CSV table of C-alpha atoms in Angstrom, one decimal:
chain,number,residue,atom,x,y,z
A,16,MET,CA,-0.6,40.9,9.2
A,17,GLY,CA,-1.3,41.7,12.9
A,18,SER,CA,-4.7,41.1,14.4
A,19,ILE,CA,-6.2,40.0,11.1
A,20,LEU,CA,-3.7,36.9,10.9
A,21,PRO,CA,-6.4,34.4,12.6
A,22,TYR,CA,-8.6,35.2,9.8
A,23,TYR,CA,-6.1,34.4,6.9
A,24,VAL,CA,-4.9,31.5,8.4
A,25,LEU,CA,-8.3,29.5,9.1
A,26,PRO,CA,-10.0,29.5,6.0
A,27,LYS,CA,-6.9,27.7,4.6
A,28,VAL,CA,-6.5,24.9,7.0
A,29,HIS,CA,-8.1,21.5,6.2
A,30,THR,CA,-11.3,21.2,8.2
A,31,VAL,CA,-10.5,17.5,9.5
A,32,ILE,CA,-7.4,19.2,11.4
A,33,GLN,CA,-10.2,21.9,12.6
A,34,SER,CA,-12.6,19.0,14.0
A,35,ARG,CA,-10.1,16.1,15.0
A,36,SER,CA,-7.5,16.0,17.7
A,37,HIS,CA,-4.1,14.7,15.9
A,38,LYS,CA,-0.9,13.5,17.5
A,39,SER,CA,1.4,14.1,14.5
A,40,ILE,CA,0.8,16.1,11.2
A,41,LEU,CA,3.1,15.6,8.1
A,42,VAL,CA,2.9,17.9,5.5
A,43,VAL,CA,4.1,16.6,2.0
A,44,GLY,CA,4.3,17.3,-1.8
A,45,SER,CA,1.6,15.0,-3.3
A,46,HIS,CA,-1.1,15.9,-5.7
A,47,ASN,CA,-3.6,13.1,-4.1
A,48,CYS,CA,-6.9,13.1,-5.5
A,49,SER,CA,-7.9,9.4,-4.8
A,50,PRO,CA,-11.3,8.6,-3.5
A,51,SER,CA,-9.6,7.8,-0.3
A,52,ALA,CA,-8.1,11.2,0.1
A,53,LEU,CA,-10.0,13.6,2.8
A,54,ILE,CA,-11.5,16.7,0.8
A,55,THR,CA,-11.6,19.7,2.9
A,56,GLU,CA,-14.9,21.4,3.3
A,57,ASN,CA,-13.5,25.0,3.0
A,58,GLU,CA,-12.6,24.8,-1.0
A,59,LYS,CA,-13.9,27.7,-2.8
A,60,ALA,CA,-15.8,25.7,-5.1
A,61,ASN,CA,-17.8,28.8,-6.4
A,62,LYS,CA,-14.5,29.6,-8.2
A,63,PRO,CA,-13.4,28.4,-11.8
A,64,PHE,CA,-9.8,28.4,-10.9
A,65,ASN,CA,-7.5,28.3,-7.6
A,66,TRP,CA,-10.0,26.4,-5.6
A,67,GLN,CA,-8.5,23.2,-4.8
A,68,ARG,CA,-7.1,23.2,-1.5
A,69,PRO,CA,-4.6,20.3,-0.1
A,70,THR,CA,-6.1,16.6,0.7
A,71,ALA,CA,-5.6,14.8,3.7
A,72,THR,CA,-4.8,11.0,4.5
A,73,ILE,CA,-4.5,9.2,7.6
A,74,ILE,CA,-1.6,6.9,7.9
A,75,ARG,CA,-1.5,4.2,10.3
A,76,THR,CA,1.7,3.6,12.2
A,77,PRO,CA,2.7,1.4,15.3
A,78,ASP,CA,2.9,4.8,17.2
A,79,GLY,CA,-0.5,6.0,16.3
A,80,ASP,CA,-2.3,7.7,13.4
A,81,VAL,CA,-0.4,10.5,11.4
A,82,LEU,CA,-2.5,13.0,9.2
A,83,GLN,CA,-0.7,13.6,6.1
A,84,LEU,CA,-1.5,16.6,4.5
A,85,ASN,CA,-1.2,16.5,0.7
A,86,VAL,CA,0.1,19.6,-1.1
A,87,LEU,CA,0.7,20.1,-4.8
A,88,PRO,CA,4.3,19.5,-4.5
A,89,GLY,CA,6.3,22.7,-4.6
A,90,GLN,CA,9.0,23.2,-2.0
A,91,ALA,CA,7.5,26.9,-1.0
A,92,TYR,CA,3.9,25.5,-0.8
A,93,VAL,CA,4.7,22.6,1.2
A,94,GLU,CA,6.9,25.1,3.7
A,95,HIS,CA,4.0,27.4,3.5
A,96,TYR,CA,1.4,25.3,4.7
A,97,ALA,CA,3.7,23.7,7.5
A,98,ALA,CA,4.1,27.3,8.5
A,99,LEU,CA,0.0,28.0,8.3
A,100,LEU,CA,-0.6,24.8,10.5
A,101,SER,CA,2.4,26.0,13.1
A,102,THR,CA,0.5,29.4,13.2
A,103,TYR,CA,-2.8,27.9,13.7
A,104,PHE,CA,-1.7,25.5,16.5
A,105,THR,CA,-0.1,28.5,18.3
A,106,SER,CA,-3.1,30.9,18.0
A,107,GLU,CA,-5.5,32.0,21.1
A,108,ASP,CA,-8.4,29.7,19.6
A,109,PHE,CA,-6.4,26.5,20.0
A,110,ALA,CA,-5.2,27.3,23.6
A,111,GLY,CA,-6.1,24.6,25.8
A,112,HIS,CA,-5.6,21.9,23.1
A,113,ARG,CA,-3.1,19.3,22.8
A,114,VAL,CA,-0.6,20.5,20.2
A,115,PRO,CA,0.5,18.1,17.4
A,116,SER,CA,3.9,18.1,16.0
A,117,VAL,CA,4.1,19.4,12.3
A,118,ARG,CA,6.7,18.4,10.2
A,119,TYR,CA,7.1,18.7,6.5
A,120,ILE,CA,9.4,16.8,3.8
A,121,PRO,CA,10.3,19.3,1.0
A,122,PRO,CA,9.6,17.6,-2.4
A,123,ALA,CA,11.9,17.7,-5.4
A,124,VAL,CA,12.5,20.9,-7.4
A,125,ASP,CA,10.8,19.3,-10.3
A,126,ALA,CA,7.9,17.1,-8.5
A,127,CYS,CA,5.4,18.7,-10.7
A,128,ALA,CA,6.8,18.1,-14.0
A,129,SER,CA,5.0,14.8,-14.0
A,130,ILE,CA,2.0,16.2,-12.8
A,131,PHE,CA,1.7,18.6,-15.5
A,132,ALA,CA,2.7,16.3,-18.1
A,133,HIS,CA,-0.1,13.7,-17.1
A,134,SER,CA,-2.6,16.7,-16.9
A,135,ASN,CA,-5.0,17.9,-19.6
A,136,LEU,CA,-2.0,20.6,-20.4
A,137,PRO,CA,-0.4,18.9,-23.4
A,138,TYR,CA,-3.7,18.8,-25.2
A,139,LEU,CA,-3.7,22.7,-25.0
A,140,GLY,CA,-1.6,22.3,-28.2
A,141,LYS,CA,1.0,24.8,-29.4
A,142,VAL,CA,0.5,28.4,-28.7
A,143,ASP,CA,2.8,31.5,-28.8
A,144,ILE,CA,1.7,33.6,-25.8
A,145,ALA,CA,0.5,31.9,-22.4
A,146,ILE,CA,-1.6,34.5,-20.1
A,147,LEU,CA,-1.5,33.1,-16.5
A,148,GLY,CA,-3.2,34.0,-13.3
A,149,TYR,CA,-6.3,36.2,-13.0
A,150,VAL,CA,-7.2,34.9,-16.4
A,151,ASP,CA,-11.1,34.3,-15.8
A,152,LYS,CA,-11.4,38.1,-14.2
A,153,LEU,CA,-10.1,39.8,-17.4
A,154,PRO,CA,-13.0,41.2,-19.4
A,155,ARG,CA,-11.8,40.1,-22.8
A,156,CYS,CA,-12.3,36.4,-21.7
A,157,ALA,CA,-16.0,37.1,-21.3
A,158,GLY,CA,-15.9,37.8,-25.1
A,159,LEU,CA,-14.2,34.6,-26.1
A,160,ASP,CA,-15.5,30.9,-26.6
A,161,LYS,CA,-16.2,28.8,-23.4
A,162,TRP,CA,-13.3,27.5,-21.3
A,163,GLU,CA,-11.7,24.3,-23.1
A,164,THR,CA,-10.2,21.7,-20.9
A,165,GLY,CA,-9.9,18.7,-23.3
A,166,VAL,CA,-12.4,16.4,-22.0
A,167,ASP,CA,-12.7,13.9,-24.6
A,168,ARG,CA,-9.1,13.0,-23.5
A,169,VAL,CA,-8.6,10.8,-20.7
A,170,THR,CA,-5.3,11.9,-18.5
A,171,ASP,CA,-4.0,10.1,-15.2
A,172,GLY,CA,-3.7,14.0,-13.7
A,173,GLY,CA,-7.1,15.1,-14.3
A,174,GLU,CA,-8.2,18.4,-15.6
A,175,LEU,CA,-6.1,20.6,-13.9
A,176,PHE,CA,-6.4,23.2,-16.5
A,177,ALA,CA,-8.8,25.4,-18.4
A,178,TRP,CA,-8.0,27.7,-21.3
A,179,LYS,CA,-9.4,30.1,-24.0
A,180,LYS,CA,-7.5,31.3,-27.3
A,181,GLN,CA,-7.3,34.0,-29.6
A,182,ILE,CA,-5.5,34.6,-32.6
A,183,LEU,CA,-3.8,37.9,-33.1
A,184,PRO,CA,-4.2,39.9,-36.4
A,185,ASP,CA,-0.3,38.8,-37.1
A,186,GLY,CA,-1.2,35.0,-36.5
A,187,ARG,CA,-0.1,34.6,-33.2
A,188,LEU,CA,-1.9,32.3,-31.0
A,189,VAL,CA,-2.7,33.6,-27.1
A,190,ALA,CA,-3.9,31.0,-24.5
A,191,PHE,CA,-5.8,32.5,-21.5
A,192,ILE,CA,-5.0,29.5,-18.9
A,193,GLY,CA,-6.6,29.0,-15.6
A,194,CYS,CA,-5.5,26.2,-13.0
A,195,THR,CA,-7.9,24.8,-10.6
A,196,ALA,CA,-5.1,24.3,-7.9
A,197,CYS,CA,-2.9,27.2,-6.5
A,198,TYR,CA,0.5,26.9,-8.2
A,199,TRP,CA,2.3,28.6,-5.1
A,200,GLY,CA,5.8,29.7,-5.4
A,201,ASP,CA,8.3,27.7,-7.3
A,202,ILE,CA,5.4,25.5,-8.8
A,203,GLY,CA,5.2,28.9,-11.0
A,204,GLY,CA,8.4,28.2,-12.4
A,205,GLN,CA,7.6,24.7,-13.0
A,206,LEU,CA,4.5,25.5,-14.9
A,207,ILE,CA,6.6,27.9,-17.0
A,208,ARG,CA,8.8,25.0,-17.9
A,209,ALA,CA,5.8,22.5,-18.6
A,210,LEU,CA,4.4,25.4,-20.9
A,211,LYS,CA,7.7,25.4,-22.5
A,212,VAL,CA,8.0,21.7,-23.0
A,213,HIS,CA,4.3,20.7,-23.9
A,214,ASN,CA,3.2,23.9,-25.5
A,215,GLU,CA,6.2,25.7,-26.8
A,216,ILE,CA,5.2,29.0,-25.7
A,217,GLN,CA,7.6,31.7,-26.6
A,218,GLU,CA,6.2,34.5,-24.2
A,219,ALA,CA,4.5,34.4,-20.8
A,220,ILE,CA,2.6,37.1,-19.0
A,221,TYR,CA,1.4,36.6,-15.2
A,222,ILE,CA,-1.5,38.6,-14.1
A,223,GLY,CA,-2.3,38.0,-10.6
A,224,LYS,CA,-2.1,40.1,-7.2
A,225,LEU,CA,0.7,40.9,-4.5
A,226,GLY,CA,1.6,43.0,-1.4
A,227,THR,CA,3.4,46.2,-1.2
A,228,LEU,CA,6.1,47.4,1.3
A,229,ASN,CA,5.7,51.0,0.3
A,230,GLU,CA,3.6,53.0,2.7
A,231,ARG,CA,2.1,55.5,-0.1
A,232,HIS,CA,0.5,52.7,-1.9
A,233,ILE,CA,-3.5,52.3,-1.1
A,234,PRO,CA,-4.2,48.5,-2.2
A,235,ASN,CA,-6.6,48.0,-4.9
A,236,SER,CA,-5.6,51.3,-6.5
A,237,ILE,CA,-2.8,50.4,-8.7
A,238,LEU,CA,-1.0,48.0,-10.8
A,239,ALA,CA,2.3,46.6,-9.9
A,240,THR,CA,5.2,45.6,-12.6
A,241,GLY,CA,9.3,45.3,-12.8
A,242,CYS,CA,11.9,43.6,-13.9
A,243,SER,CA,14.1,42.2,-11.1
A,244,SER,CA,13.3,39.9,-8.0
A,245,ILE,CA,15.3,39.1,-4.6
A,246,PHE,CA,15.2,36.0,-3.1
A,247,PRO,CA,15.4,35.0,0.5
A,248,ASP,CA,19.3,34.2,0.4
A,249,GLY,CA,20.2,37.4,-1.5
A,250,SER,CA,20.5,36.3,-4.9
A,251,VAL,CA,18.6,38.4,-7.7
A,252,VAL,CA,17.1,37.7,-10.9
A,253,GLU,CA,16.8,40.2,-13.7
A,254,TRP,CA,14.9,40.0,-16.8
A,255,LYS,CA,13.8,42.5,-19.5
A,256,SER,CA,9.9,42.6,-19.3
A,257,VAL,CA,7.9,41.9,-22.4
A,258,LEU,CA,5.5,44.4,-21.2
A,259,GLU,CA,7.9,47.4,-20.9
A,260,ASP,CA,6.7,49.3,-23.9
A,261,ALA,CA,2.9,48.4,-23.3
A,262,VAL,CA,2.9,50.2,-19.6
A,263,MET,CA,5.0,52.9,-20.5
A,264,GLY,CA,3.0,56.2,-20.0
A,265,ALA,CA,0.2,53.8,-18.3
A,266,SER,CA,-1.4,55.8,-15.6
A,267,GLY,CA,-1.6,53.7,-11.8
A,268,VAL,CA,1.3,51.3,-12.9
A,269,VAL,CA,4.0,51.4,-10.8
A,270,HIS,CA,7.6,49.7,-11.4
A,271,GLY,CA,9.4,48.3,-8.4
A,272,VAL,CA,11.9,45.5,-7.2
A,273,HIS,CA,10.0,42.2,-6.3
A,274,PHE,CA,10.7,40.1,-3.4
A,275,THR,CA,10.1,36.3,-3.8
A,276,GLY,CA,9.2,34.9,-0.6
A,277,ALA,CA,8.3,31.4,0.3
A,278,THR,CA,5.5,32.1,2.6
A,279,SER,CA,3.6,35.1,3.7
A,280,LEU,CA,4.1,33.9,7.4
A,281,SER,CA,7.4,35.0,7.3
A,282,GLU,CA,6.5,38.8,6.3
A,283,THR,CA,6.4,39.9,10.1
A,284,LYS,CA,6.8,43.5,11.2
A,285,GLU,CA,10.4,42.9,11.6
A,286,TRP,CA,10.8,41.6,8.1
A,287,THR,CA,8.9,44.5,6.5
A,288,ARG,CA,11.2,47.0,8.3
A,289,GLU,CA,14.2,45.1,7.1
A,290,TRP,CA,13.2,45.0,3.2
A,291,LYS,CA,10.6,48.2,2.9
A,292,SER,CA,14.1,50.2,1.9
A,293,LYS,CA,15.1,47.4,-0.7
A,294,VAL,CA,12.1,46.1,-2.0
A,295,GLU,CA,8.2,47.4,-3.4
A,296,TRP,CA,6.5,44.2,-4.0
A,297,VAL,CA,6.4,40.9,-2.6
A,298,ASP,CA,4.7,37.6,-3.9
A,299,PRO,CA,5.7,34.0,-3.9
A,300,GLU,CA,5.9,33.2,-7.8
A,301,ILE,CA,7.1,36.1,-9.7
A,302,GLY,CA,11.0,35.5,-9.1
A,303,HIS,CA,10.6,32.0,-9.7
A,304,MET,CA,8.6,32.1,-13.1
A,305,ALA,CA,11.4,34.9,-14.1
A,306,LYS,CA,14.1,32.6,-13.3
A,307,VAL,CA,12.6,29.6,-15.1
A,308,SER,CA,11.9,32.0,-18.2
A,309,LEU,CA,15.6,32.9,-18.5
A,310,GLU,CA,16.6,29.2,-18.6
A,311,VAL,CA,14.1,28.1,-21.1
A,312,GLY,CA,14.2,31.3,-23.6
A,313,VAL,CA,10.8,32.5,-22.6
A,314,GLY,CA,10.0,36.2,-22.8
A,315,TYR,CA,8.3,37.2,-19.5
A,316,GLY,CA,6.2,40.0,-17.8
A,317,PHE,CA,4.2,40.4,-14.8
A,318,LEU,CA,1.3,43.1,-14.0
A,319,HIS,CA,-0.5,42.3,-10.6
A,320,VAL,CA,-3.2,44.3,-8.4
A,321,VAL,CA,-1.7,45.6,-5.3
A,322,SER,CA,-3.7,43.5,-2.7
A,323,ASP,CA,-2.3,44.8,0.2
A,324,ASN,CA,0.1,46.8,2.1
A,325,LEU,CA,2.4,45.2,4.7
A,326,SER,CA,3.7,48.7,6.1
A,327,ARG,CA,0.3,50.2,7.2
A,328,GLU,CA,-2.3,48.3,9.3
A,329,GLY,CA,-6.0,49.3,9.0
A,330,LEU,CA,-6.1,49.2,5.1
A,331,GLU,CA,-7.9,47.0,2.8
A,332,GLY,CA,-6.0,43.3,2.8
A,333,LEU,CA,-6.4,39.6,2.1
A,334,VAL,CA,-8.9,39.0,4.3
A,335,ASP,CA,-11.4,41.4,2.7
A,336,GLU,CA,-11.2,40.4,-0.9
A,337,ARG,CA,-14.9,39.6,-1.2
A,338,LYS,CA,-16.1,43.2,-0.4
A,339,ALA,CA,-18.1,44.6,-3.0
A,340,THR,CA,-16.0,47.6,-3.2
A,341,ILE,CA,-12.8,45.9,-3.6
A,342,VAL,CA,-14.3,43.5,-6.4
A,343,THR,CA,-15.5,47.0,-8.1
A,344,ASP,CA,-12.0,48.3,-7.9
A,345,ARG,CA,-10.1,45.3,-8.8
A,346,LEU,CA,-12.4,45.0,-12.0
A,347,LYS,CA,-11.5,48.5,-13.0
A,348,LEU,CA,-7.8,47.7,-12.4
A,349,LEU,CA,-8.1,44.5,-14.6
A,350,GLU,CA,-10.0,46.4,-17.3
A,351,GLN,CA,-6.9,48.6,-17.4
A,352,ALA,CA,-4.6,45.5,-17.6
A,353,ASP,CA,-6.8,44.5,-20.6
A,354,MET,CA,-5.9,47.7,-22.3
A,355,ILE,CA,-2.3,47.1,-21.7
A,356,LEU,CA,-2.6,43.5,-22.9
A,357,ASP,CA,-4.5,45.1,-26.1
A,358,LYS,CA,-1.4,47.4,-26.5
A,359,TYR,CA,1.0,44.5,-26.0
A,360,PHE,CA,-0.7,42.5,-28.6
A,361,ASN,CA,-0.7,45.0,-31.2
A,362,ARG,CA,3.1,46.0,-30.8
A,363,LYS,CA,4.8,46.7,-33.8
């Protein structure tokens, strides 16, 4: 990210970490929203979804206080937050201050299963098609009924989710599902599994944003799709995209091989030079969602806004997302995504 790296990292660092000195910080997988947990002051509470950030807990030990950062339990998400903190503490802004030790404990691969089971997700009921990600930005959602949460039911895991439903002419039920927390990395795969277990979905489409390694692509001007993803260990997952026919011939939609990375902090200039000839796209969730979809028999596809270009500095990127021009450009792309969904819904 070069010179913009601090602007990406700082808003994600819990404010209690920014305002106090800590000897030791431990990042763990835990959805701790209890009254004793410290909520960060930089949550984006003006958003309906993806606004909850990790909470903090002060753990008293004989060797001194430890700040525990409670991250929604995903192996990639815990690693990502440990990398964010390590980057923050090595920045110029932190020069001259005592640098705490940063450790993390990876959670179990299925650690979110019980969280999703005890959330309001099961009260969504049975649906045929799940649309995930940027759902609140899709123009069609504005014309549907208000967001539902199952608020009349008591759940231990809270109202993590909200949804709108649409019945297609052939009787299939579509649910546009938003989540207040961030399902980074392998949590996305855990969510697909939960939707299959609790809601019996047959197909899932992920609409979001990702980065490109291709110098030709201008951010916020194209939509990305594909049917294969490479993991850091070199393994590959391939699938038949349910959007294959719907995107055929659509202007501004580019197919490419995807890379599923654990943290954007590993996307260095050296990494980009190594991978730019092998992959077109990078984000943390797509490969995990595809892998689990294959395991549980769910049809899958993705359609993402290209939000930044790792091979070219100076273009619009992740730190510019609130600019009026970017908001306008993304709305146009999501209108196009809406039209592709129409074609997908009405396929014969």
